[in-house]
């Protein structure tokens, strides 16, 4: 079976080392970001005495694997470090197994496999790479490729080794379902298994009989893998059924063709069009990250020396493009059925886009193979995968800078509150005037504001929200959420005395890039004291009394949905 032949290990090892070094550089800022974002505050403990109640993951949201990871991370006492390690492990092992699987199966040459993995694992449409609870997403995505590699090894193994590989394969795939949308990618892995079986059948059987035999032998030989997603879905529906807020959040229905078309358009815009337009605009305004990315990609091209493999046939050129379109439609369909849409303007709403680097990589692969017929393999690789990786990494670094600046803003607010005596209030509106600079600004979520209050003043029934991010009936909405079945907000109390926190930029504030650059100089080069640096970022004033523009807690609420 030539499609399972073992590639030359020495050049492949060098290619993998190059890949991992580039991914380390691309995601290095993740290691420095120890902040929590959005719903991280509901499931992770920034310090041991911080109170959380993650039972809603089991008894409301239907996320047993998430619950296990979060529980383990909190048990260690260092949940942020655990989650960062999970995300990095997902990137490293996922990228490595992607390259190993693609080259072993003869689907990609070494350079193509590295370029493909770089596009997948630096995809900036997913802006939550630095998110802590969502690190489980990244790890699950990586496990899918680990499972594919184990399945590739098991295909030609025999005896005890085959049994062990199959058991490990099923277990890894099961854990990858923590990100529910990986089930769609898993279906394509099973399609690949069928194709492998089909190719191993004798051509003399004829197409119809050959197809029937391949399907039959897949069903008989891999029944565990075929029923695995069904078993997982049944377990969730029986023991971990979504209830209350989450049953409403996932509004599963059969969308019309018009809804599907509009939804696919939304995914294309958020996943690709907006990413490219934002990257081009950022490269014009602040070219430094993209210049550094170009230098990094230039080193990759020198080390990989792409273009020595023969040009693939035209069928191998068109197939990736067709697969890219089919995969894009398939990956977005579960979200459209659930009534969910992504957004490129709010980093948290990009969490539906993690897998969409795969269709982008497939499209680039198709264009690269077509272009190499005209300009040669090396130039085509540099033009498509090289330029794509430069844009991806440059934009990825911009997102990491934004997330780090957001962390600094949170730390400045938390420290400023902790240095004050708590006023006679438990409900706080944050009036945020911090960014008077040309920087990206996304208002804090209510989990973030409430979490910072609890971190500063202890485990009290606080409820906090960003004033300009919420509607006037936010108190009624939270009161309904607080008592709903399976809620994540049981310890939020919107009925207490009120106050308004005014957050103003101080003398140490600056644009995101300047702020983060100075912070890294403090933290890594010891050019200043980090605590003093944070103390200079913000001015905080607190006014006790009814919050202006917010309805008192005596009206009706409507259109409520959970934040996760």
XYZ file of C-alpha atoms in Angstrom, residues 65-460:
396
model
C -15.121 16.958 29.586
C -14.841 20.704 30.130
C -15.822 20.132 33.753
C -13.084 17.523 34.176
C -10.367 19.775 32.744
C -11.457 22.808 34.777
C -11.723 20.784 37.979
C -8.243 19.349 37.477
C -6.796 22.763 36.674
C -8.288 24.339 39.809
C -7.162 21.390 41.925
C -3.529 22.040 40.987
C -3.697 25.571 42.384
C -2.269 26.957 39.126
C -5.191 26.808 36.667
C -3.791 29.457 34.335
C -0.530 27.559 33.903
C -2.433 24.311 33.330
C -4.667 25.841 30.678
C -1.794 27.540 28.867
C 0.010 24.184 28.872
C -3.084 22.507 27.423
C -3.334 25.044 24.617
C 0.351 24.766 23.782
C 0.187 20.975 23.868
C -2.754 21.056 21.474
C -0.820 23.286 19.069
C 2.418 21.280 19.221
C 0.970 17.769 19.081
C -1.791 18.719 16.672
C 0.615 20.315 14.193
C 3.136 17.482 14.491
C 0.540 14.764 13.954
C -0.967 16.670 11.043
C 2.428 16.656 9.295
C 3.111 13.011 10.136
C -0.304 11.863 8.924
C -0.266 13.880 5.691
C 3.248 12.776 4.709
C 2.777 9.130 5.682
C -0.367 8.930 3.583
C 1.384 10.644 0.675
C -1.204 13.455 0.628
C 1.337 16.275 1.003
C 5.065 16.630 0.532
C 7.137 17.819 3.477
C 7.047 21.518 2.587
C 3.323 21.434 1.851
C 2.656 19.664 5.132
C 4.574 22.296 7.109
C 2.887 25.156 5.253
C -0.508 23.542 5.740
C 0.105 23.075 9.488
C 1.272 26.682 9.867
C -1.903 28.011 8.255
C -4.078 25.794 10.483
C -2.283 26.489 13.756
C -1.726 30.248 13.388
C -5.205 31.010 12.039
C -6.064 34.469 13.481
C -9.794 34.314 12.744
C -9.923 32.504 16.083
C -8.907 35.375 18.397
C -9.164 33.430 21.665
C -5.786 31.664 21.524
C -4.923 33.357 24.843
C -8.250 32.424 26.456
C -7.792 30.078 29.395
C -11.015 28.068 29.667
C -11.170 27.911 25.884
C -7.738 26.307 25.866
C -9.774 23.101 26.038
C -10.979 23.966 22.523
C -7.416 24.193 21.239
C -6.387 20.988 23.016
C -9.416 19.125 21.654
C -8.632 20.315 18.139
C -5.079 19.031 18.537
C -6.306 15.689 19.844
C -8.285 15.172 16.648
C -5.043 15.146 14.646
C -3.383 12.931 17.248
C -6.251 10.495 16.806
C -5.882 10.638 13.022
C -2.169 9.785 13.359
C -2.919 6.862 15.687
C -5.554 5.620 13.243
C -3.010 5.810 10.418
C -0.597 3.679 12.432
C -3.332 1.232 13.445
C -4.423 0.723 9.825
C -1.336 -1.307 8.959
C -0.547 -2.670 12.455
C -1.156 -6.233 13.577
C -1.690 -8.122 16.829
C -1.378 -6.468 20.222
C 0.038 -3.254 18.757
C -3.083 -2.831 16.642
C -5.372 -3.364 19.653
C -3.475 -0.819 21.761
C -3.469 1.720 18.957
C -7.192 1.269 18.381
C -8.008 1.732 22.071
C -5.807 4.822 22.281
C -7.317 6.137 19.061
C -10.908 5.809 20.310
C -10.031 7.423 23.658
C -8.285 10.378 22.028
C -11.126 10.942 19.582
C -13.624 10.843 22.456
C -11.716 13.557 24.329
C -11.545 15.638 21.155
C -15.334 15.856 21.184
C -15.077 18.352 24.063
C -15.178 20.813 21.181
C -18.435 19.582 19.702
C -17.748 20.856 16.196
C -14.734 18.520 15.877
C -17.322 15.805 15.221
C -17.663 17.253 11.712
C -13.916 16.966 11.127
C -14.087 13.486 12.633
C -16.603 12.572 9.916
C -14.000 13.522 7.313
C -11.417 11.381 9.112
C -13.831 8.467 8.804
C -14.262 9.339 5.132
C -10.489 9.106 4.796
C -10.588 5.681 6.429
C -13.183 4.572 3.888
C -11.025 5.876 1.017
C -8.046 3.951 2.401
C -10.135 0.780 2.513
C -11.452 1.439 -0.980
C -7.937 1.850 -2.369
C -6.814 -1.365 -0.701
C -9.531 -3.349 -2.475
C -8.737 -5.052 -5.778
C -9.602 -2.901 -8.789
C -10.939 -5.984 -10.582
C -14.068 -5.917 -8.389
C -15.422 -2.917 -10.291
C -16.398 0.446 -8.810
C -19.752 -0.527 -7.262
C -18.598 -3.775 -5.689
C -15.345 -2.182 -4.579
C -17.259 0.627 -2.852
C -19.645 -1.817 -1.178
C -16.790 -3.998 0.079
C -14.906 -0.978 1.431
C -17.991 0.271 3.307
C -18.760 -3.206 4.652
C -15.200 -3.794 5.857
C -15.095 -0.367 7.495
C -18.290 -1.199 9.377
C -17.006 -4.623 10.436
C -13.440 -3.578 11.151
C -14.056 -0.232 12.894
C -17.477 -0.409 14.580
C -16.140 1.359 17.679
C -15.059 4.412 15.704
C -18.278 4.526 13.691
C -20.554 4.523 16.759
C -18.247 6.665 18.924
C -19.911 10.042 18.202
C -23.340 8.443 18.578
C -22.392 7.046 21.969
C -21.010 10.420 23.030
C -24.151 12.250 21.900
C -26.372 9.699 23.656
C -24.390 10.049 26.894
C -24.802 13.826 26.802
C -28.534 13.643 26.103
C -29.119 11.116 28.917
C -26.769 12.174 31.724
C -25.692 15.711 30.817
C -28.710 17.192 29.090
C -28.661 20.927 28.439
C -31.356 22.660 30.458
C -32.571 26.146 31.297
C -30.527 28.927 29.760
C -28.433 26.557 27.696
C -31.397 24.755 26.199
C -32.518 28.163 24.922
C -29.035 29.223 23.848
C -28.658 26.257 21.497
C -31.815 26.903 19.499
C -31.554 23.769 17.356
C -33.861 23.851 14.353
C -33.933 23.037 10.665
C -32.847 26.290 8.996
C -34.249 27.334 5.670
C -32.021 27.601 2.600
C -32.083 31.367 3.023
C -30.942 31.057 6.640
C -28.172 28.665 5.643
C -26.979 30.972 2.878
C -26.959 33.992 5.190
C -25.206 31.971 7.873
C -22.536 30.729 5.487
C -22.037 34.318 4.385
C -21.567 35.376 8.013
C -18.990 32.641 8.570
C -17.133 33.538 5.381
C -17.071 37.219 6.288
C -15.923 36.674 9.886
C -13.604 33.786 9.091
C -11.828 35.057 5.986
C -12.904 38.389 4.487
C -12.639 40.346 7.754
C -9.420 38.594 8.724
C -7.742 39.532 5.441
C -9.028 43.106 5.444
C -7.976 43.634 9.065
C -4.566 42.100 8.371
C -3.938 44.316 5.344
C -5.058 47.397 7.260
C -2.859 46.479 10.234
C 0.131 45.795 7.967
C -0.209 49.295 6.479
C -0.687 51.055 9.823
C 1.830 49.115 11.916
C 4.113 47.083 9.619
C 6.643 45.960 12.256
C 4.917 42.665 13.247
C 4.439 41.719 9.612
C 8.081 42.518 8.781
C 9.198 40.255 11.635
C 6.819 37.577 10.397
C 8.288 37.916 6.893
C 11.795 37.395 8.286
C 10.585 34.333 10.172
C 8.921 32.875 7.079
C 12.056 33.612 5.031
C 14.096 31.477 7.426
C 11.497 28.711 7.065
C 11.798 28.797 3.279
C 15.587 28.561 3.479
C 15.471 25.624 5.874
C 12.698 23.688 4.114
C 13.988 24.224 0.557
C 10.538 23.519 -0.974
C 10.030 22.552 -4.573
C 12.020 19.350 -5.028
C 8.993 17.076 -5.237
C 7.340 16.508 -8.652
C 4.287 18.541 -9.585
C 1.108 16.629 -8.635
C -1.492 15.715 -11.273
C -4.371 18.069 -12.005
C -6.773 15.884 -10.024
C -4.644 16.459 -6.914
C -4.843 20.199 -7.629
C -8.619 20.480 -7.880
C -9.475 18.088 -5.041
C -8.181 20.311 -2.179
C -10.248 23.246 -3.418
C -13.404 21.137 -3.636
C -12.673 19.718 -0.192
C -12.114 23.238 1.183
C -15.579 24.331 0.046
C -17.277 21.172 1.321
C -15.448 21.364 4.639
C -16.311 25.041 5.111
C -20.000 24.314 4.566
C -19.874 21.270 6.844
C -18.004 22.958 9.718
C -20.372 25.915 9.822
C -23.572 23.862 9.518
C -23.800 22.725 13.191
C -23.583 26.331 14.348
C -26.219 27.414 11.851
C -28.536 24.625 12.995
C -28.035 25.853 16.577
C -28.732 29.437 15.528
C -25.207 30.685 16.301
C -23.122 33.175 14.312
C -19.483 34.301 14.658
C -18.257 37.878 14.854
C -14.901 39.427 14.026
C -15.576 42.560 16.100
C -15.762 40.819 19.507
C -12.902 38.454 20.272
C -15.095 36.137 22.337
C -17.558 35.666 19.490
C -14.737 34.273 17.346
C -14.770 31.067 19.400
C -16.815 29.338 16.681
C -13.992 29.780 14.153
C -11.131 27.661 15.519
C -11.462 24.910 12.901
C -11.741 27.257 9.931
C -8.013 27.413 9.377
C -8.355 23.974 7.746
C -10.481 25.118 4.763
C -8.146 28.095 4.337
C -5.118 25.779 4.217
C -6.837 23.499 1.697
C -7.645 26.452 -0.573
C -4.050 27.702 -0.412
C -2.837 24.199 -1.208
C -4.997 24.084 -4.335
C -3.862 27.528 -5.496
C -0.223 26.644 -4.774
C -0.383 23.476 -6.859
C -1.973 25.360 -9.727
C 0.511 28.241 -9.516
C 3.548 25.945 -9.510
C 2.692 24.891 -13.057
C 3.400 28.458 -14.138
C 6.089 29.792 -11.789
C 7.662 26.674 -10.284
C 7.190 24.935 -6.924
C 9.490 27.149 -4.835
C 7.987 30.441 -6.014
C 4.445 29.087 -5.701
C 5.069 27.891 -2.137
C 6.590 31.243 -1.157
C 3.797 33.230 -2.801
C 0.857 31.270 -1.359
C 1.898 29.591 1.880
C 4.644 32.122 2.609
C 2.486 35.208 2.146
C -0.447 33.545 3.897
C 1.689 32.666 6.907
C 3.080 36.215 7.090
C -0.425 37.695 7.201
C -1.599 35.047 9.658
C 1.287 35.454 12.126
C 1.308 39.254 11.901
C -2.396 39.382 12.669
C -2.017 36.732 15.372
C 0.589 38.877 17.139
C -1.738 41.881 16.913
C -4.460 39.859 18.624
C -2.073 38.706 21.337
C -1.078 42.336 21.960
C -4.739 43.302 22.293
C -5.400 40.454 24.733
C -2.327 41.369 26.791
C -3.419 45.014 26.946
C -6.834 43.836 28.099
C -5.175 41.789 30.846
C -3.174 44.826 32.001
C -6.322 46.902 32.134
C -8.006 44.257 34.289
C -5.022 44.040 36.617
C -4.866 47.804 36.976
C -8.560 47.937 37.885
C -8.340 45.012 40.310
C -5.293 46.450 42.102
C -6.918 49.872 42.267
C -10.057 48.420 43.847
C -8.110 46.246 46.271
C -6.261 49.306 47.583
C -9.580 50.923 48.537
C -12.029 50.204 51.288
C -15.109 48.609 49.778
C -18.003 51.094 49.556
C -21.444 50.224 50.902
C -22.580 48.568 47.672
C -22.609 45.170 45.991
C -23.922 46.086 42.516
C -21.441 48.038 40.408
C -21.552 49.552 36.932
C -18.156 50.125 35.330
C -18.017 53.375 33.378
C -14.925 52.694 31.291
C -13.056 55.692 29.848
C -9.668 54.011 29.867
C -8.854 54.013 26.174
C -8.686 57.554 24.924
C -6.027 56.267 22.565
C -6.282 54.781 19.024
C -6.539 51.259 20.394
C -8.977 48.441 19.984
C -11.604 48.503 22.697
C -14.056 45.745 23.613
C -16.123 46.343 26.783
C -15.674 43.981 29.697
C -18.246 41.231 30.110
C -20.294 40.933 33.272
C -18.349 37.820 34.338
C -15.120 39.831 34.073
C -16.366 42.838 36.055
C -17.963 40.654 38.732
C -14.824 38.508 38.903
C -12.589 41.532 39.413
C -14.821 42.760 42.237
C -14.602 39.394 43.989
C -10.872 39.223 43.440
C -10.410 42.691 44.948
C -12.860 42.567 47.865
C -13.510 38.897 48.604
C -16.283 36.374 48.087
C -19.382 38.503 48.446
